[in-house]
Amino acid sequence: MTPHAALYALHLLAALIWVGGMFFAWMILRPAAVSTLEPPAQLRLWLEVFRRFFLWVWPAVLVLPFTGVGMLHLSYASMEAAPRYVHMMIGLYVAMLALFLRVSALLLPQLRAAVNAENWPEGGAVLGRIRRVIGFNLVIGLALVTIVAIRPTF
Ligand code: HEM
């Protein structure tokens, strides 16, 4: 296995875990939780889901730029020489990172505080904000993968 192939595999696995996890949370788990659980149980479930999911997202968030920059060094003479879709990938990564940090550093502690205080209306409001941010991040992640696959030449 070449160094590039190893970096490439890690890069794809990290992207898969992050974007695929958001897809599962948004498209499958969210409607299933709404249709089967009362609001307090839903809030407790999401607190535990985010705790476990973010244990995987943190490494993915770190692995993506390290492996990406490694591949850049191996494949291209300079950043300017890299194709446009790689520049777009980096820009969209920064947007995804900012949204992830917003959820994990700002909104998640608010959700935890509301659940601990058994303040269910507040917890529901915070969960709604988290849902919107993660939905937006999912759209960016899916768009990023599509752009990389299409490799637009503009
Ligand atoms: C700082 C962040 C990132 C850097 C520097 C980076 C860099 C790279 C590089 C250099 C390649 C190989 C492209 C080539 O040589 O043709 C690549 C491939 C890829 N990246 Fe990233 N990337 C980053 C973030 C992301 C993120 C956040 C995702 C998705 C969530 C992602 C998904 C992909 C995919 C799917 C490929 C495979 C493209 C292909 O060759 O078919 N990358 N990335």
Coordinates of N, CA, C and O and ligand atoms in Angstrom, one line a residue:
M1 N 0.8 -1.2 0.0 CA 0.0 0.0 0.0 C 0.9 1.3 0.0 O 1.8 1.4 0.8
T2 N 0.6 2.2 -0.9 CA 1.4 3.4 -0.9 C 0.9 4.4 0.2 O -0.2 4.2 0.7
P3 N 1.8 5.3 0.6 CA 1.4 6.3 1.6 C 0.1 7.0 1.2 O -0.8 7.3 2.0
H4 N 0.0 7.4 -0.1 CA -1.2 8.1 -0.6 C -2.4 7.2 -0.4 O -3.5 7.8 0.0
A5 N -2.3 5.9 -0.7 CA -3.5 5.1 -0.6 C -4.0 5.0 0.9 O -5.2 5.0 1.1
A6 N -3.0 4.9 1.8 CA -3.3 4.9 3.2 C -4.0 6.2 3.6 O -5.1 6.1 4.3
L7 N -3.5 7.3 3.2 CA -4.1 8.6 3.6 C -5.5 8.7 3.0 O -6.5 9.2 3.6
Y8 N -5.6 8.3 1.7 CA -6.9 8.3 1.0 C -7.9 7.5 1.7 O -9.1 7.9 1.9
A9 N -7.6 6.2 2.1 CA -8.5 5.4 2.8 C -9.0 6.0 4.1 O -10.2 6.0 4.4
L10 N -8.0 6.6 4.9 CA -8.4 7.2 6.2 C -9.3 8.4 5.9 O -10.3 8.6 6.7
H11 N -9.0 9.2 4.9 CA -9.8 10.4 4.5 C -11.2 10.0 4.2 O -12.1 10.6 4.7
L12 N -11.4 9.0 3.4 CA -12.7 8.6 3.0 C -13.5 8.0 4.2 O -14.7 8.3 4.4
L13 N -12.8 7.2 5.0 CA -13.5 6.6 6.2 C -14.0 7.7 7.1 O -15.1 7.7 7.7
A14 N -13.1 8.7 7.4 CA -13.5 9.8 8.2 C -14.7 10.6 7.7 O -15.6 10.9 8.4
A15 N -14.7 10.9 6.4 CA -15.8 11.6 5.7 C -17.1 10.7 5.8 O -18.2 11.2 6.1
L16 N -16.9 9.4 5.6 CA -18.1 8.5 5.7 C -18.7 8.5 7.1 O -19.9 8.6 7.2
I17 N -17.9 8.4 8.1 CA -18.4 8.4 9.5 C -19.1 9.7 9.8 O -20.2 9.7 10.4
W18 N -18.5 10.8 9.5 CA -19.1 12.1 9.9 C -20.4 12.4 9.1 O -21.5 12.6 9.7
V19 N -20.3 12.3 7.8 CA -21.5 12.6 6.9 C -22.6 11.5 7.1 O -23.8 11.8 7.2
G20 N -22.1 10.3 7.1 CA -23.1 9.2 7.2 C -23.8 9.2 8.5 O -25.0 8.9 8.6
G21 N -23.0 9.5 9.6 CA -23.6 9.6 10.9 C -24.7 10.7 11.0 O -25.8 10.5 11.6
M22 N -24.4 11.9 10.4 CA -25.4 13.0 10.4 C -26.6 12.5 9.6 O -27.8 12.8 9.9
F23 N -26.4 11.8 8.5 CA -27.5 11.3 7.6 C -28.4 10.4 8.4 O -29.7 10.6 8.5
F24 N -27.8 9.5 9.1 CA -28.6 8.5 9.9 C -29.4 9.3 11.0 O -30.6 9.0 11.2
A25 N -28.7 10.2 11.7 CA -29.4 10.9 12.8 C -30.6 11.7 12.3 O -31.6 11.7 12.9
W26 N -30.4 12.4 11.2 CA -31.4 13.3 10.7 C -32.5 12.5 10.0 O -33.7 12.8 10.2
M27 N -32.2 11.6 9.2 CA -33.2 11.0 8.3 C -33.9 9.8 8.9 O -35.0 9.4 8.6
I28 N -33.2 9.1 9.9 CA -33.7 7.8 10.4 C -34.1 8.0 11.9 O -35.2 7.7 12.3
L29 N -33.0 8.3 12.7 CA -33.3 8.3 14.1 C -34.3 9.4 14.6 O -35.1 9.1 15.5
R30 N -34.1 10.6 14.0 CA -35.0 11.7 14.4 C -36.5 11.3 14.2 O -37.3 11.4 15.2
P31 N -36.9 11.0 13.0 CA -38.4 10.6 12.9 C -38.8 9.4 13.7 O -39.9 9.4 14.2
A32 N -37.9 8.4 13.9 CA -38.2 7.3 14.7 C -38.4 7.7 16.2 O -39.3 7.2 16.8
A33 N -37.5 8.6 16.7 CA -37.7 9.0 18.1 C -38.9 9.8 18.3 O -39.7 9.6 19.3
V34 N -39.3 10.7 17.3 CA -40.5 11.5 17.4 C -41.7 10.6 17.5 O -42.7 10.9 18.2
S35 N -41.7 9.6 16.7 CA -42.9 8.7 16.6 C -43.1 7.7 17.7 O -44.1 7.2 17.9
T36 N -42.0 7.5 18.5 CA -42.1 6.4 19.5 C -41.9 6.9 20.9 O -42.3 6.2 21.9
L37 N -41.3 8.1 21.1 CA -40.9 8.5 22.5 C -41.6 9.8 22.9 O -41.8 10.7 22.1
E38 N -41.8 9.9 24.2 CA -42.3 11.2 24.8 C -41.2 12.2 24.8 O -40.0 11.8 24.8
P39 N -41.5 13.5 24.8 CA -40.4 14.5 24.7 C -39.3 14.3 25.7 O -38.1 14.4 25.4
P40 N -39.5 14.1 27.1 CA -38.4 13.9 28.0 C -37.5 12.8 27.6 O -36.2 12.9 27.6
A41 N -38.1 11.6 27.2 CA -37.3 10.5 26.8 C -36.5 10.8 25.5 O -35.3 10.4 25.3
Q42 N -37.1 11.6 24.6 CA -36.4 12.0 23.3 C -35.2 12.8 23.7 O -34.1 12.6 23.1
L43 N -35.3 13.8 24.6 CA -34.2 14.7 25.0 C -33.1 13.9 25.6 O -31.9 14.1 25.3
R44 N -33.4 12.9 26.5 CA -32.4 12.1 27.1 C -31.7 11.2 26.1 O -30.5 11.1 26.1
L45 N -32.5 10.7 25.1 CA -31.9 9.9 24.1 C -30.9 10.7 23.3 O -29.7 10.2 23.0
W46 N -31.3 11.9 22.8 CA -30.4 12.7 22.0 C -29.1 13.1 22.7 O -28.0 13.1 22.1
L47 N -29.2 13.4 24.0 CA -28.0 13.7 24.8 C -27.0 12.6 24.7 O -25.8 12.8 24.5
E48 N -27.5 11.4 24.9 CA -26.6 10.2 24.9 C -26.1 9.9 23.4 O -25.0 9.5 23.2
V49 N -27.0 10.1 22.4 CA -26.7 9.9 21.0 C -25.5 10.9 20.7 O -24.5 10.4 20.1
F50 N -25.7 12.1 21.0 CA -24.6 13.1 20.6 C -23.3 12.8 21.4 O -22.3 12.9 20.8
R51 N -23.4 12.4 22.6 CA -22.2 12.1 23.4 C -21.4 11.0 22.7 O -20.2 11.1 22.4
R52 N -22.1 9.9 22.3 CA -21.5 8.8 21.6 C -21.0 9.1 20.2 O -19.9 8.8 19.8
F53 N -21.9 9.8 19.4 CA -21.5 10.2 18.0 C -20.3 11.1 18.0 O -19.4 10.9 17.2
F54 N -20.3 12.1 18.9 CA -19.2 13.1 18.8 C -17.8 12.4 19.2 O -16.8 13.0 18.8
L55 N -17.9 11.3 20.0 CA -16.6 10.6 20.2 C -16.0 10.1 18.9 O -14.8 9.9 18.8
W56 N -16.8 9.9 17.9 CA -16.3 9.5 16.6 C -16.1 10.7 15.6 O -15.2 10.7 14.8
V57 N -16.9 11.8 15.8 CA -16.8 12.9 15.0 C -15.5 13.7 15.3 O -14.8 14.1 14.3
W58 N -15.1 13.8 16.5 CA -13.8 14.5 16.9 C -12.6 13.9 16.1 O -11.9 14.7 15.4
P59 N -12.4 12.6 16.2 CA -11.2 12.1 15.4 C -11.4 12.3 13.9 O -10.5 12.7 13.2
A60 N -12.7 12.2 13.4 CA -12.9 12.4 11.9 C -12.5 13.9 11.6 O -11.9 14.1 10.5
V61 N -12.9 14.8 12.4 CA -12.7 16.2 12.2 C -11.1 16.5 12.1 O -10.7 17.4 11.4
L62 N -10.4 15.7 12.9 CA -8.9 15.9 12.9 C -8.3 15.1 11.8 O -7.3 15.6 11.1
V63 N -8.8 13.9 11.5 CA -8.2 13.1 10.5 C -8.3 13.7 9.1 O -7.4 13.6 8.2
L64 N -9.5 14.3 8.8 CA -9.7 14.9 7.5 C -8.7 15.9 7.0 O -8.1 15.7 5.9
P65 N -8.4 17.0 7.8 CA -7.3 17.9 7.3 C -5.9 17.3 7.3 O -5.2 17.6 6.4
F66 N -5.6 16.4 8.3 CA -4.3 15.8 8.3 C -4.0 15.0 7.0 O -3.0 15.1 6.3
T67 N -5.0 14.1 6.7 CA -4.8 13.2 5.6 C -5.0 14.0 4.3 O -4.3 13.8 3.3
G68 N -5.9 15.0 4.3 CA -6.1 15.8 3.1 C -4.8 16.6 2.8 O -4.4 16.6 1.6
V69 N -4.2 17.2 3.8 CA -3.0 18.0 3.5 C -1.9 17.1 3.1 O -1.0 17.4 2.3
G70 N -1.8 15.9 3.7 CA -0.8 14.9 3.3 C -1.0 14.5 1.9 O 0.0 14.5 1.2
M71 N -2.2 14.3 1.4 CA -2.4 13.9 0.0 C -2.0 15.1 -0.9 O -1.5 14.9 -2.0
L72 N -2.3 16.3 -0.4 CA -2.0 17.5 -1.2 C -0.5 17.6 -1.4 O 0.0 17.8 -2.6
H73 N 0.3 17.3 -0.4 CA 1.8 17.3 -0.5 C 2.3 16.2 -1.4 O 3.2 16.5 -2.2
L74 N 1.6 15.1 -1.4 CA 2.1 13.9 -2.2 C 1.7 14.1 -3.7 O 2.4 13.6 -4.6
S75 N 0.6 14.8 -3.9 CA 0.1 14.8 -5.3 C 0.4 16.1 -6.0 O 0.4 16.1 -7.3
Y76 N 0.5 17.2 -5.3 CA 0.6 18.5 -6.0 C 1.8 19.3 -5.5 O 2.2 19.2 -4.4
A77 N 2.4 20.1 -6.5 CA 3.6 20.9 -6.1 C 3.3 22.0 -5.1 O 4.1 22.3 -4.3
S78 N 2.1 22.5 -5.2 CA 1.7 23.6 -4.2 C 0.2 23.6 -4.1 O -0.5 22.9 -4.8
M79 N -0.2 24.4 -3.2 CA -1.7 24.6 -2.9 C -2.3 25.1 -4.2 O -3.4 24.7 -4.6
E80 N -1.6 26.1 -4.8 CA -2.2 26.7 -6.0 C -2.4 25.7 -7.2 O -3.2 25.8 -8.0
A81 N -1.5 24.7 -7.2 CA -1.5 23.7 -8.3 C -2.6 22.7 -8.1 O -3.0 22.0 -9.0
A82 N -3.2 22.6 -6.9 CA -4.3 21.7 -6.6 C -5.5 22.1 -7.4 O -5.8 23.3 -7.6
P83 N -6.4 21.1 -7.8 CA -7.6 21.5 -8.6 C -8.6 22.3 -7.7 O -8.5 22.2 -6.5
R84 N -9.5 23.0 -8.4 CA -10.4 23.8 -7.8 C -11.3 23.1 -6.8 O -11.6 23.6 -5.7
Y85 N -11.6 21.8 -7.1 CA -12.5 21.1 -6.2 C -11.8 20.8 -4.8 O -12.5 20.7 -3.8
V86 N -10.5 20.7 -4.8 CA -9.8 20.6 -3.5 C -9.9 21.9 -2.7 O -10.1 21.8 -1.5
H87 N -9.8 23.0 -3.4 CA -10.0 24.3 -2.7 C -11.4 24.4 -2.1 O -11.6 24.9 -1.0
M88 N -12.4 24.0 -2.9 CA -13.7 24.0 -2.4 C -13.9 23.1 -1.2 O -14.6 23.4 -0.3
M89 N -13.3 21.9 -1.3 CA -13.4 20.9 -0.2 C -12.8 21.6 1.1 O -13.5 21.4 2.2
I90 N -11.7 22.3 1.0 CA -11.2 22.9 2.2 C -12.1 24.0 2.8 O -12.4 24.1 4.0
G91 N -12.7 24.8 1.9 CA -13.6 25.9 2.3 C -14.8 25.3 3.0 O -15.2 25.8 4.0
L92 N -15.4 24.2 2.4 CA -16.6 23.6 2.9 C -16.3 22.9 4.2 O -17.1 22.9 5.2
Y93 N -15.0 22.4 4.3 CA -14.6 21.7 5.6 C -14.6 22.8 6.7 O -15.1 22.5 7.8
V94 N -14.1 24.0 6.5 CA -14.1 25.0 7.5 C -15.5 25.4 7.9 O -15.8 25.5 9.1
A95 N -16.4 25.4 7.0 CA -17.8 25.7 7.3 C -18.4 24.6 8.2 O -19.1 24.8 9.2
M96 N -18.1 23.3 7.8 CA -18.6 22.2 8.6 C -18.0 22.2 10.0 O -18.7 21.9 10.9
L97 N -16.7 22.5 10.1 CA -16.1 22.5 11.4 C -16.7 23.6 12.3 O -17.0 23.3 13.5
A98 N -17.0 24.8 11.7 CA -17.6 25.8 12.5 C -19.0 25.4 13.0 O -19.3 25.6 14.2
L99 N -19.8 24.8 12.2 CA -21.1 24.3 12.6 C -21.0 23.2 13.7 O -21.7 23.2 14.6
F100 N -20.0 22.3 13.5 CA -19.9 21.2 14.5 C -19.5 21.8 15.8 O -20.0 21.4 16.9
L101 N -18.5 22.8 15.8 CA -18.1 23.4 17.1 C -19.2 24.2 17.7 O -19.3 24.2 19.0
R102 N -20.1 24.8 16.9 CA -21.3 25.5 17.5 C -22.1 24.5 18.3 O -22.6 24.8 19.4
V103 N -22.4 23.3 17.7 CA -23.2 22.3 18.4 C -22.5 21.8 19.6 O -23.0 21.8 20.7
S104 N -21.2 21.3 19.4 CA -20.6 20.6 20.5 C -20.2 21.6 21.7 O -20.2 21.2 22.9
A105 N -19.8 22.8 21.4 CA -19.3 23.7 22.4 C -20.3 24.6 23.0 O -20.2 25.0 24.1
L106 N -21.4 24.9 22.2 CA -22.4 25.9 22.6 C -23.7 25.2 23.0 O -24.3 25.4 24.0
L107 N -24.3 24.5 22.0 CA -25.6 24.0 22.1 C -25.8 22.8 23.0 O -26.7 22.6 23.7
L108 N -24.8 21.9 22.8 CA -24.9 20.6 23.6 C -24.8 20.9 25.1 O -25.6 20.3 25.9
P109 N -23.9 21.8 25.6 CA -24.0 22.1 27.1 C -25.3 22.7 27.5 O -25.8 22.4 28.6
Q110 N -26.0 23.5 26.6 CA -27.3 24.0 26.9 C -28.3 22.9 27.0 O -29.2 22.9 27.9
L111 N -28.2 22.0 26.1 CA -29.2 20.8 26.1 C -29.0 20.0 27.4 O -30.0 19.6 28.1
R112 N -27.7 19.8 27.8 CA -27.4 19.0 29.0 C -28.0 19.7 30.2 O -28.6 19.1 31.1
A113 N -27.8 21.0 30.3 CA -28.3 21.8 31.4 C -29.8 21.7 31.5 O -30.4 21.5 32.6
A114 N -30.5 21.8 30.4 CA -32.0 21.8 30.4 C -32.4 20.4 30.8 O -33.4 20.3 31.6
V115 N -31.8 19.3 30.3 CA -32.2 18.0 30.7 C -32.0 17.8 32.2 O -32.8 17.2 32.9
N116 N -30.8 18.2 32.7 CA -30.5 18.0 34.1 C -31.5 18.7 35.0 O -31.9 18.3 36.1
A117 N -32.0 19.9 34.5 CA -32.9 20.7 35.3 C -34.4 20.2 35.0 O -35.3 20.8 35.5
E118 N -34.5 19.2 34.1 CA -35.8 18.7 33.7 C -36.7 19.9 33.1 O -37.9 19.9 33.3
N119 N -36.0 20.8 32.5 CA -36.7 21.9 31.8 C -37.0 21.5 30.4 O -36.3 21.8 29.5
W120 N -38.1 20.8 30.2 CA -38.4 20.1 28.9 C -38.7 21.1 27.8 O -38.2 20.9 26.6
P121 N -39.4 22.2 28.0 CA -39.6 23.2 26.9 C -38.3 23.8 26.4 O -38.1 23.9 25.2
E122 N -37.5 24.2 27.4 CA -36.1 24.7 27.0 C -35.3 23.7 26.2 O -34.7 24.0 25.2
G123 N -35.3 22.4 26.8 CA -34.6 21.4 26.1 C -35.1 21.2 24.7 O -34.3 21.0 23.7
G124 N -36.4 21.2 24.5 CA -37.0 21.0 23.1 C -36.6 22.2 22.2 O -36.3 21.9 21.0
A125 N -36.5 23.4 22.8 CA -36.1 24.5 21.9 C -34.6 24.4 21.5 O -34.3 24.6 20.3
V126 N -33.8 24.0 22.4 CA -32.3 23.8 22.1 C -32.2 22.6 21.1 O -31.4 22.7 20.1
L127 N -32.9 21.5 21.3 CA -32.8 20.4 20.4 C -33.2 20.9 19.0 O -32.6 20.4 18.0
G128 N -34.2 21.7 18.9 CA -34.7 22.2 17.6 C -33.5 23.0 16.9 O -33.3 22.9 15.7
R129 N -32.8 23.8 17.7 CA -31.6 24.6 17.1 C -30.6 23.6 16.7 O -30.0 23.8 15.6
I130 N -30.3 22.6 17.5 CA -29.3 21.6 17.1 C -29.7 20.9 15.8 O -28.9 20.7 14.9
R131 N -31.0 20.5 15.7 CA -31.5 19.8 14.5 C -31.2 20.7 13.3 O -30.8 20.2 12.3
R132 N -31.5 22.0 13.4 CA -31.3 22.9 12.2 C -29.8 22.9 11.8 O -29.5 22.8 10.6
V133 N -29.0 23.1 12.8 CA -27.5 23.2 12.5 C -27.0 21.9 11.9 O -26.3 22.0 10.9
I134 N -27.4 20.8 12.5 CA -26.9 19.5 11.9 C -27.5 19.3 10.5 O -26.8 18.8 9.6
G135 N -28.8 19.7 10.3 CA -29.4 19.5 9.0 C -28.6 20.3 8.0 O -28.3 19.9 6.9
F136 N -28.2 21.5 8.3 CA -27.4 22.4 7.5 C -26.1 21.8 7.2 O -25.6 21.8 6.0
N137 N -25.4 21.2 8.2 CA -24.1 20.6 8.1 C -24.2 19.4 7.2 O -23.3 19.1 6.4
L138 N -25.3 18.7 7.3 CA -25.5 17.5 6.4 C -25.6 17.9 5.0 O -25.0 17.3 4.1
V139 N -26.3 19.0 4.7 CA -26.5 19.4 3.3 C -25.1 19.8 2.8 O -24.7 19.5 1.7
I140 N -24.3 20.6 3.6 CA -22.9 21.0 3.2 C -22.1 19.7 2.9 O -21.4 19.6 1.9
G141 N -22.2 18.7 3.8 CA -21.4 17.5 3.6 C -21.7 16.7 2.4 O -20.9 16.3 1.6
L142 N -23.0 16.6 2.1 CA -23.5 15.9 0.9 C -23.1 16.7 -0.3 O -22.6 16.1 -1.4
A143 N -23.2 18.0 -0.3 CA -22.8 18.9 -1.4 C -21.3 18.7 -1.7 O -20.8 18.6 -2.8
L144 N -20.5 18.7 -0.6 CA -19.1 18.6 -0.7 C -18.7 17.3 -1.4 O -17.9 17.3 -2.4
V145 N -19.3 16.2 -1.0 CA -19.0 14.9 -1.6 C -19.4 14.9 -3.1 O -18.7 14.4 -4.0
T146 N -20.5 15.5 -3.4 CA -21.0 15.6 -4.8 C -20.0 16.4 -5.6 O -19.7 16.0 -6.7
I147 N -19.6 17.5 -5.1 CA -18.7 18.4 -5.8 C -17.4 17.6 -6.1 O -16.8 17.7 -7.2
V148 N -16.9 16.9 -5.1 CA -15.6 16.2 -5.3 C -15.8 15.1 -6.3 O -14.9 14.8 -7.1
A149 N -17.0 14.5 -6.3 CA -17.2 13.4 -7.3 C -17.3 14.0 -8.7 O -16.8 13.4 -9.7
I150 N -18.0 15.1 -8.8 CA -18.3 15.7 -10.2 C -17.0 16.4 -10.7 O -16.7 16.4 -11.9
R151 N -16.2 16.9 -9.8 CA -15.0 17.6 -10.1 C -15.2 18.7 -11.1 O -14.7 18.6 -12.3
P152 N -16.0 19.7 -10.7 CA -16.3 20.8 -11.7 C -15.0 21.5 -12.2 O -14.1 21.7 -11.4
T153 N -15.0 22.0 -13.4 CA -13.8 22.6 -13.9 C -13.9 24.1 -13.9 O -12.9 24.8 -14.3
F154 N -15.0 24.7 -13.4 CA -15.1 26.2 -13.4 C -14.2 26.7 -12.3 O -13.8 26.1 -11.4
Ligands
HEM1 C1 -8.9 20.5 5.3 C2 -9.8 19.6 4.8 C3 -9.5 18.8 3.6 C4 -8.5 18.6 2.8 C5 -7.1 19.4 2.8 C6 -8.8 17.7 1.8 C7 -8.0 17.2 0.7 C8 -8.2 16.2 -0.1 C9 -7.4 15.8 -1.2 C10 -6.0 16.3 -1.5 C11 -8.0 14.7 -1.8 C12 -7.4 14.0 -3.0 C13 -7.9 14.7 -4.3 C14 -7.1 14.2 -5.5 O1 -5.9 14.2 -5.4 O2 -7.8 14.1 -6.5 C15 -9.3 14.5 -1.2 C16 -10.2 13.6 -1.6 C17 -11.5 13.5 -1.0 N1 -12.0 14.2 0.0 FE1 -11.0 15.7 1.0 N2 -10.1 17.2 2.0 C18 -10.5 17.8 3.2 C19 -11.8 17.7 3.8 C20 -12.8 16.8 3.3 C21 -14.1 16.6 3.9 C22 -14.6 17.4 5.1 C23 -14.7 15.7 3.2 C24 -16.1 15.2 3.4 C25 -16.8 15.3 4.5 C26 -13.8 15.2 2.1 C27 -14.1 14.3 1.2 C28 -13.3 13.8 0.3 C29 -13.6 12.7 -0.7 C30 -15.0 12.0 -0.8 C31 -12.5 12.5 -1.5 C32 -12.3 11.5 -2.6 C33 -12.3 12.3 -3.9 C34 -11.9 11.4 -5.1 O3 -10.7 11.3 -5.3 O4 -12.7 10.7 -5.7 N3 -12.6 15.9 2.3 N4 -9.4 15.4 -0.2

